[in-house]
Coordinates of C-alpha atoms in Angstrom, one line a residue:
X840 CA 104.2 21.0 39.2
X841 CA 103.6 18.0 37.3
X842 CA 102.6 14.5 39.1
X843 CA 103.4 11.2 37.6
X844 CA 101.2 8.9 39.7
X845 CA 102.9 5.8 38.2
X846 CA 106.3 7.1 39.3
X847 CA 105.4 8.0 43.1
X848 CA 103.5 4.6 43.6
X849 CA 106.3 2.4 41.9
X850 CA 108.7 4.4 44.5
X851 CA 106.8 4.1 47.9
X852 CA 106.3 0.3 46.3
X853 CA 109.7 -0.7 45.7
X854 CA 111.3 1.2 49.0
X855 CA 108.5 1.3 51.7
X856 CA 106.1 -1.8 50.9
X857 CA 103.1 -0.3 49.4
X858 CA 101.0 -2.7 47.5
X859 CA 101.2 -2.0 44.5
X860 CA 96.6 -1.5 44.3
X861 CA 97.0 1.9 46.2
X862 CA 95.3 4.4 44.5
X863 CA 96.7 7.7 43.9
X864 CA 94.8 11.2 43.5
X865 CA 97.2 13.4 41.5
X866 CA 94.6 16.1 42.0
X867 CA 94.6 16.6 45.2
X868 CA 98.0 15.8 45.9
X869 CA 96.9 13.5 48.4
X870 CA 97.3 9.9 48.9
X871 CA 94.7 7.0 49.8
X872 CA 96.8 4.0 50.8
X873 CA 99.6 5.7 50.6
X874 CA 99.6 8.1 53.2
X875 CA 100.8 6.0 56.2
X876 CA 103.9 4.8 53.3
X877 CA 104.8 8.2 52.5
X878 CA 105.0 9.3 56.2
X879 CA 107.5 7.1 57.0
X880 CA 109.6 8.0 53.7
X881 CA 109.3 11.4 55.1
X882 CA 110.2 10.8 58.4
X883 CA 113.3 8.7 57.2
X884 CA 114.6 11.6 55.3
X885 CA 114.0 13.9 58.7
X886 CA 111.4 15.7 56.3
X887 CA 108.1 17.3 57.3
X888 CA 105.8 14.1 58.3
X889 CA 102.5 15.5 56.4
X890 CA 101.5 12.2 54.3
X891 CA 101.2 14.8 51.6
X892 CA 103.1 14.9 48.9
X893 CA 104.8 18.8 49.4
X894 CA 107.7 20.3 47.6
X895 CA 110.3 19.1 50.0
X896 CA 108.8 15.5 49.4
X897 CA 109.1 15.8 45.8
X898 CA 112.6 17.0 45.4
X899 CA 114.0 14.2 47.4
X900 CA 112.1 11.5 45.3
X901 CA 113.6 13.2 42.4
X902 CA 117.0 12.2 43.5
X903 CA 119.2 9.4 41.8
X904 CA 119.6 7.0 44.3
X905 CA 120.2 3.4 45.8
X906 CA 117.1 0.8 44.8
X907 CA 117.3 -1.0 48.5
X908 CA 114.7 -0.2 50.2
X909 CA 115.0 2.3 52.9
X910 CA 113.6 0.7 55.9
X911 CA 114.6 -2.8 57.0
X912 CA 111.2 -3.9 57.1
X913 CA 110.2 -3.9 53.7
X914 CA 113.4 -5.9 52.4
X915 CA 112.4 -9.4 51.2
X916 CA 115.0 -10.3 52.1
X917 CA 114.3 -10.2 56.7
X918 CA 116.8 -10.9 59.1
X919 CA 119.6 -9.7 60.2
X920 CA 122.8 -10.6 57.1
X921 CA 126.6 -11.2 57.2
X922 CA 128.9 -13.3 56.1
X923 CA 130.1 -16.3 57.7
X924 CA 133.9 -16.2 56.4
X925 CA 136.2 -13.0 55.6
X926 CA 137.7 -14.2 52.6
X927 CA 135.4 -13.2 49.8
X928 CA 135.0 -13.3 46.1
X929 CA 133.8 -11.3 43.6
X930 CA 133.7 -11.3 40.0
X931 CA 132.6 -9.0 37.2
X932 CA 130.3 -10.9 34.4
X933 CA 129.9 -7.8 31.9
X934 CA 131.4 -4.0 31.5
X935 CA 129.6 -0.4 30.6
X936 CA 130.4 0.8 27.2
X937 CA 130.8 4.0 29.5
X938 CA 134.2 3.5 30.5
X939 CA 137.0 1.3 29.8
X940 CA 137.5 -1.7 30.9
X941 CA 141.1 -1.3 33.0
X942 CA 139.0 1.5 34.3
X943 CA 135.8 -0.5 35.4
X944 CA 138.4 -3.3 37.3
X945 CA 139.5 0.1 38.9
X946 CA 136.9 1.3 40.3
X947 CA 135.3 -2.2 41.7
X948 CA 138.8 -3.1 43.1
X949 CA 138.9 0.4 45.0
X950 CA 135.2 0.3 46.2
X951 CA 135.5 -2.7 48.1
X952 CA 139.0 -1.8 49.3
X953 CA 137.2 0.6 51.1
X954 CA 135.3 -2.0 53.3
X955 CA 138.5 -4.2 53.4
X956 CA 140.7 -1.0 55.2
X957 CA 138.9 -1.4 58.2
X958 CA 137.3 -4.5 58.7
X959 CA 138.8 -8.9 58.2
X960 CA 137.4 -8.7 55.2
X961 CA 139.5 -9.6 52.4
X962 CA 138.4 -10.0 48.6
X963 CA 139.9 -12.0 45.9
X964 CA 139.0 -11.3 42.0
X965 CA 137.7 -14.6 40.0
X966 CA 137.2 -14.5 36.3
X967 CA 134.8 -18.0 36.4
X968 CA 132.4 -19.8 37.6
X969 CA 130.2 -18.3 40.7
X970 CA 131.8 -15.9 43.3
X971 CA 130.1 -14.7 46.8
X972 CA 130.1 -11.4 45.0
X973 CA 128.7 -11.1 41.5
X974 CA 128.9 -8.1 39.3
X975 CA 127.2 -7.3 36.5
X976 CA 125.3 -4.2 34.3
X977 CA 122.1 -4.6 32.7
X978 CA 119.1 -2.3 31.7
X979 CA 115.0 -3.3 32.6
X980 CA 114.4 -6.5 33.4
X981 CA 117.2 -8.4 33.7
X982 CA 115.2 -11.8 36.0
X983 CA 116.0 -10.4 39.5
X984 CA 112.6 -9.4 40.7
X985 CA 113.6 -5.6 40.6
X986 CA 113.7 -4.0 37.2
X987 CA 115.7 -0.7 36.4
X988 CA 113.7 2.2 35.3
X989 CA 115.6 3.6 32.6
X990 CA 118.1 7.0 33.4
X991 CA 118.3 8.2 36.6
X992 CA 116.1 7.4 39.1
X993 CA 117.5 4.1 40.7
X994 CA 120.9 3.6 39.9
X995 CA 121.6 0.4 40.9
X996 CA 120.3 -2.3 43.9
X997 CA 123.0 -4.9 45.7
X998 CA 121.7 -7.9 47.3
X999 CA 122.3 -9.1 51.2
X1000 CA 124.4 -12.2 51.9
X1001 CA 122.4 -15.0 51.4
X1002 CA 121.7 -17.9 49.0
X1003 CA 121.2 -17.1 45.6
X1004 CA 121.7 -13.6 45.2
X1005 CA 123.1 -12.9 48.2
X1006 CA 125.6 -10.6 47.7
X1007 CA 125.1 -9.5 43.9
X1008 CA 125.5 -6.0 42.9
X1009 CA 123.8 -5.0 39.5
X1010 CA 124.2 -1.1 38.1
X1011 CA 122.1 -0.1 35.7
X1012 CA 123.8 0.8 32.4
X1013 CA 121.2 3.2 31.2
X1014 CA 122.8 5.1 33.6
X1015 CA 126.4 7.1 32.3
X1016 CA 129.1 6.4 34.5
X1017 CA 132.0 8.0 34.7
X1018 CA 135.8 7.4 36.1
X1019 CA 137.1 9.9 38.3
X1020 CA 135.1 12.7 36.6
X1021 CA 132.1 14.3 38.5
X1022 CA 129.8 14.2 35.3
X1023 CA 127.7 11.0 34.9
X1024 CA 127.7 9.1 38.2
X1025 CA 131.3 8.1 39.2
X1026 CA 131.6 4.1 39.2
X1027 CA 133.7 3.6 42.6
X1028 CA 131.0 6.0 44.6
X1029 CA 127.4 3.7 43.4
X1030 CA 129.9 0.4 43.3
X1031 CA 131.6 0.7 47.1
X1032 CA 127.3 2.3 49.0
X1033 CA 126.2 -1.2 46.4
X1034 CA 128.7 -3.0 48.6
X1035 CA 128.0 -1.9 51.5
X1036 CA 124.8 -3.9 51.0
X1037 CA 126.8 -6.7 49.6
X1038 CA 128.2 -7.2 53.0
X1039 CA 124.9 -6.6 55.1
X1040 CA 124.6 -2.9 55.8
X1041 CA 121.4 -1.3 55.3
X1042 CA 120.7 2.4 54.4
X1043 CA 121.8 4.8 57.0
X1044 CA 119.9 8.3 57.6
X1045 CA 123.1 10.2 58.1
X1046 CA 123.0 12.2 54.8
X1047 CA 126.9 12.3 54.6
X1048 CA 126.9 8.5 55.4
X1049 CA 128.2 6.3 52.1
X1050 CA 125.3 4.1 53.2
X1051 CA 122.9 7.3 52.4
X1052 CA 120.5 6.4 49.7
X1053 CA 120.7 9.1 47.4
X1054 CA 123.3 9.5 45.1
X1055 CA 126.3 12.3 46.0
X1056 CA 129.0 13.0 44.4
X1057 CA 132.2 13.4 46.6
X1058 CA 136.4 14.1 45.8
X1059 CA 137.1 10.5 45.3
X1060 CA 141.0 11.2 45.7
X1061 CA 140.5 12.5 49.4
X1062 CA 137.7 10.1 49.9
X1063 CA 137.4 8.1 53.1
X1064 CA 134.9 6.1 54.9
X1065 CA 132.8 8.3 56.8
X1066 CA 132.2 7.8 60.7
X1067 CA 128.9 6.3 60.5
X1068 CA 130.0 3.6 57.5
X1069 CA 133.0 2.8 59.7
X1070 CA 130.9 2.1 62.9
X1071 CA 128.2 0.1 60.9
X1072 CA 130.6 -2.2 59.3
X1073 CA 132.7 -3.2 62.4
X1074 CA 129.5 -4.0 64.3
X1075 CA 129.3 -6.9 61.8
X1076 CA 132.9 -7.7 61.5
X1077 CA 135.0 -5.8 63.9
X1078 CA 137.7 -4.1 62.6
X1079 CA 141.3 -4.2 60.3
X1080 CA 143.9 -6.8 62.1
X1081 CA 146.1 -6.0 60.4
X1082 CA 146.5 -2.0 61.7
X1083 CA 149.2 -1.6 64.3
X1084 CA 147.3 -0.1 67.1
X1085 CA 150.4 2.0 67.7
X1086 CA 149.8 3.6 64.7
X1087 CA 148.0 7.0 64.5
X1088 CA 144.8 6.4 63.7
X1089 CA 142.8 8.4 61.2
X1090 CA 139.8 10.2 62.1
X1091 CA 137.0 8.9 59.8
X1092 CA 134.4 12.3 58.5
X1093 CA 132.0 12.9 60.9
X1094 CA 128.6 14.5 60.1
X1095 CA 128.2 17.9 61.9
X1096 CA 125.2 18.2 64.5
X1097 CA 123.6 21.4 63.8
X1098 CA 122.3 21.1 67.9
X1099 CA 126.1 20.8 68.6
X1100 CA 126.8 23.6 71.3
X1101 CA 130.2 23.5 70.3
X1102 CA 129.7 24.2 66.7
X1103 CA 131.7 26.2 65.1
X1104 CA 130.6 27.2 61.5
X1105 CA 132.7 28.4 58.6
X1106 CA 130.5 30.6 56.7
X1107 CA 127.0 32.1 57.0
X1108 CA 125.3 33.8 53.7
X1109 CA 122.2 34.3 52.1
X1110 CA 120.8 32.9 49.1
X1111 CA 118.1 34.4 47.4
X1112 CA 116.2 34.7 50.5
X1113 CA 117.7 31.4 51.8
X1114 CA 120.0 31.2 55.1
X1115 CA 123.1 28.8 54.4
X1116 CA 124.8 27.8 56.9
X1117 CA 128.7 26.2 55.6
X1118 CA 130.6 23.7 58.0
X1119 CA 133.6 21.9 56.9
X1120 CA 131.7 19.4 54.0
X1121 CA 128.8 20.2 54.3
X1122 CA 125.7 23.1 54.2
X1123 CA 122.7 23.7 55.9
X1124 CA 119.7 25.2 54.1
X1125 CA 117.1 27.3 56.0
X1126 CA 114.2 28.4 54.0
X1127 CA 112.2 31.8 55.3
X1128 CA 108.7 30.0 55.0
X1129 CA 109.6 26.5 56.0
X1130 CA 110.7 25.2 59.9
X1131 CA 112.8 22.4 58.3
X1132 CA 116.6 22.9 57.7
X1133 CA 118.3 20.4 55.1
X1134 CA 121.8 19.3 55.1
X1135 CA 123.3 18.2 52.0
X1136 CA 127.3 17.7 51.0
X1137 CA 128.9 20.9 49.7
X1138 CA 130.2 18.7 47.0
X1139 CA 126.7 17.2 46.0
X1140 CA 125.5 20.5 44.7
X1141 CA 128.8 22.1 43.6
X1142 CA 131.9 19.3 42.7
X1143 CA 133.8 22.1 42.0
X1144 CA 133.8 24.0 45.5
X1145 CA 136.0 22.7 48.1
X1146 CA 135.3 21.9 52.0
X1147 CA 136.1 23.8 55.1
X1148 CA 135.4 27.3 53.2
X1149 CA 136.4 30.0 54.8
X1150 CA 133.5 33.0 54.0
X1151 CA 131.0 33.0 51.9
X1152 CA 128.9 36.6 50.9
X1153 CA 125.9 37.7 48.5
X1154 CA 125.9 40.4 46.2
X1155 CA 122.6 41.7 45.3
X1156 CA 124.2 44.3 43.2
X1157 CA 125.6 41.4 40.9
X1158 CA 123.2 38.7 42.3
X1159 CA 125.9 36.3 42.8
X1160 CA 126.9 34.7 45.9
X1161 CA 130.6 34.3 46.2
X1162 CA 132.4 31.4 48.5
X1163 CA 136.3 31.9 49.7
X1164 CA 138.8 29.5 50.5
X1165 CA 142.2 30.9 51.2
X1166 CA 143.0 32.8 47.7
X1167 CA 140.6 31.7 45.1
X1168 CA 136.9 32.9 45.4
X1169 CA 134.2 31.0 43.4
X1170 CA 130.9 32.7 42.4
X1171 CA 127.1 31.3 42.1
X1172 CA 124.5 32.3 40.3
X1173 CA 121.3 31.4 42.2
X1174 CA 122.6 27.1 42.8
X1175 CA 124.6 27.5 39.3
X1176 CA 128.4 27.9 39.1
X1177 CA 129.2 30.9 37.4
X1178 CA 132.0 30.3 34.3
X1179 CA 135.1 31.6 34.8
X1180 CA 135.7 31.1 38.3
X1181 CA 137.7 30.3 40.5
X1182 CA 140.0 33.7 40.4
X1183 CA 142.1 35.0 42.5
X1184 CA 140.7 37.4 45.7
X1185 CA 142.6 39.9 44.5
X1186 CA 139.2 40.9 42.5
X1187 CA 138.5 42.6 45.3
X1188 CA 141.7 44.6 45.1
X1189 CA 142.9 42.9 48.7
X1190 CA 146.4 43.2 49.2
X1191 CA 149.1 39.9 48.2
X1192 CA 150.0 39.8 51.8
X1193 CA 146.1 38.7 52.6
X1194 CA 146.4 35.0 52.2
X1195 CA 143.0 34.0 53.8
X1196 CA 140.0 35.9 55.0
X1197 CA 138.0 35.1 58.3
X1198 CA 134.8 36.0 57.9
X1199 CA 132.6 38.7 55.0
X1200 CA 129.8 41.1 56.0
X1201 CA 128.0 42.7 52.7
X1202 CA 126.3 45.5 53.9
X1203 CA 123.2 46.0 51.4
X1204 CA 122.6 49.9 52.3
X1205 CA 125.6 50.5 51.7
X1206 CA 127.3 48.1 48.8
X1207 CA 130.3 47.6 50.8
X1208 CA 132.1 44.5 51.6
X1209 CA 134.1 43.9 54.6
X1210 CA 136.8 41.6 55.4
X1211 CA 137.2 40.3 58.5
X1212 CA 141.5 39.2 58.4
X1213 CA 142.9 38.2 61.7
X1214 CA 142.1 41.3 63.9
X1215 CA 141.5 43.7 60.8
X1216 CA 138.8 45.1 58.7
X1217 CA 139.4 45.7 55.0
X1218 CA 136.4 48.0 53.1
X1219 CA 135.6 47.2 49.4
X1220 CA 133.1 49.5 47.9
X1221 CA 131.1 47.3 45.3
X1222 CA 129.8 49.9 44.0
X1223 CA 133.1 52.2 42.8
X1224 CA 134.7 48.7 42.8
X1225 CA 137.7 49.5 44.8
X1226 CA 139.2 49.7 49.1
X1227 CA 137.9 52.6 51.2
X1228 CA 140.6 55.0 52.2
X1229 CA 141.7 54.5 55.8
X1230 CA 141.7 50.6 55.7
X1231 CA 142.4 47.9 57.1
X1232 CA 141.2 49.1 60.5
X1233 CA 140.9 47.2 63.7
X1234 CA 138.0 45.1 64.7
X1235 CA 137.7 46.9 67.5
X1236 CA 137.1 50.4 65.9
X1237 CA 134.7 49.4 63.7
X1238 CA 132.5 47.2 65.7
X1239 CA 133.3 49.0 69.1
X1240 CA 132.9 46.1 72.4
X1241 CA 133.5 43.2 69.5
X1242 CA 136.5 40.6 70.9
X1243 CA 138.0 37.3 69.7
X1244 CA 138.4 36.1 66.2
X1245 CA 134.8 36.0 64.1
X1246 CA 134.4 33.0 62.1
X1247 CA 131.2 33.7 60.1
X1248 CA 129.1 37.3 59.3
X1249 CA 125.9 37.5 57.4
X1250 CA 123.2 39.9 57.5
X1251 CA 119.8 39.1 58.3
X1252 CA 116.7 41.1 58.3
X1253 CA 118.2 44.7 58.2
X1254 CA 120.7 43.5 60.9
X1255 CA 124.3 42.5 61.2
X1256 CA 125.1 38.8 62.6
X1257 CA 128.8 37.8 63.4
X1258 CA 129.5 34.4 64.5
X1259 CA 132.9 33.8 66.8
X1260 CA 133.9 30.4 68.1
X1261 CA 132.8 31.3 72.0
X1262 CA 130.2 34.2 71.1
X1263 CA 127.3 35.0 68.7
X1264 CA 126.6 39.0 68.2
X1265 CA 124.9 41.6 66.7
X1266 CA 124.9 45.0 65.9
X1267 CA 122.7 47.4 64.0
X1268 CA 124.7 49.4 61.9
X1269 CA 129.2 48.9 60.6
X1270 CA 129.2 52.0 63.2
X1271 CA 130.8 52.2 66.7
X1272 CA 129.6 52.9 70.0
X1273 CA 125.8 52.1 68.8
X1274 CA 123.3 49.7 71.0
X1275 CA 124.3 45.9 69.9
X1276 CA 122.4 42.7 70.0
X1277 CA 123.9 38.9 71.2
X1278 CA 122.2 36.3 68.7
X1279 CA 122.1 33.0 69.5
X1280 CA 121.9 30.6 66.8
X1281 CA 120.0 27.0 67.9
X1282 CA 119.0 25.0 65.4
X1283 CA 119.7 27.5 63.4
X1284 CA 116.7 29.4 64.1
X1285 CA 117.3 33.2 65.5
X1286 CA 116.7 34.4 69.0
X1287 CA 117.7 37.9 70.1
X1288 CA 118.6 39.4 73.2
X1289 CA 118.7 42.8 73.2
X1290 CA 122.2 44.4 75.5
X1291 CA 124.2 47.7 75.4
X1292 CA 128.0 48.6 75.7
X1293 CA 128.6 51.1 77.8

């Protein structure tokens, strides 16, 4: 992989306080004077801390993101910042050519409302003079000391509450901003993040938080401010006093913790050697040759795929991964969406009465796909493209001794793994009365304990 030494030095200089005179050794991928800052960056993003430019670190560095430093100590503006008032004004100084004036106005208004909904803060637009939050689109050097870098890279930046530029938000007009489509960079999402800085928030290490540094597309029609962001902004300004305490409170989205012993996964699948664990709006990637487990938002990779999926499985025969929710199925070729999807689950010849699939197990030796539906299993022969005769069968008949609802299933190193709400079990073959194994997924590493059903 070709390394642009200027890019990485600029990245660490702007975001992690690297002195501008530091040197970079591109050939050895070793940084002289950069190692300490790179370790801080790796620690912030919960990567393996090596102080060297490994592939995972490079991948994170190349993601489009906010231009505000990740570590508060390297911000030009030291101290705890918050507005001393709750009534704030904003002004849109100019517009991007990517969107209509009405679309920009609406995106900015909704982005501010995200924060007003959970705090006492109230925002009023003005059309002339100096507002608390001045909003502008600019390119390259725009006279604030933080020049933009062209398409991608740094999308925008904002300043915390203080005199001068305090509260202002600047957007890189070399980017392509969008209104409600996932193409380009959604202005509502970028602006909502930047306004968090305008109100005094720093970056969050929670990958599900709006204030996470890198850009991730989310469904804006169903967007709700995540729990981490609500906690952060309310620590500065308190809750919204206009909310009736007797009214039912919406539950902000919470980022699942892979170490939570009560965690019940939605689905698990292999993808070309990687293990993929799905839960609510997120998935984890476990690499075969690395101890690192990465957590991502599903829509950050595939905006078309819904959250809270029901099942997933890899078909080596088709070299595809299938994602199922309800009566629809999506297909991936590697990490790319396959055109023509979603399709109906009827492509697997399942009867019309099947409206939801709990889990799917793909048997690589026989090319059979087992669909878990309530307490029954349907067997689909992928080579022959038809359901097998004699199915559905009770789960206990196919897997002797297995009780309870299966929420996810997958093959791992030639063995079949089943995940249930209270038990993780594993057996050697899709036959009854054989030796079975219990599998515990802890931090998404596999530990085995052999036992037998009598």
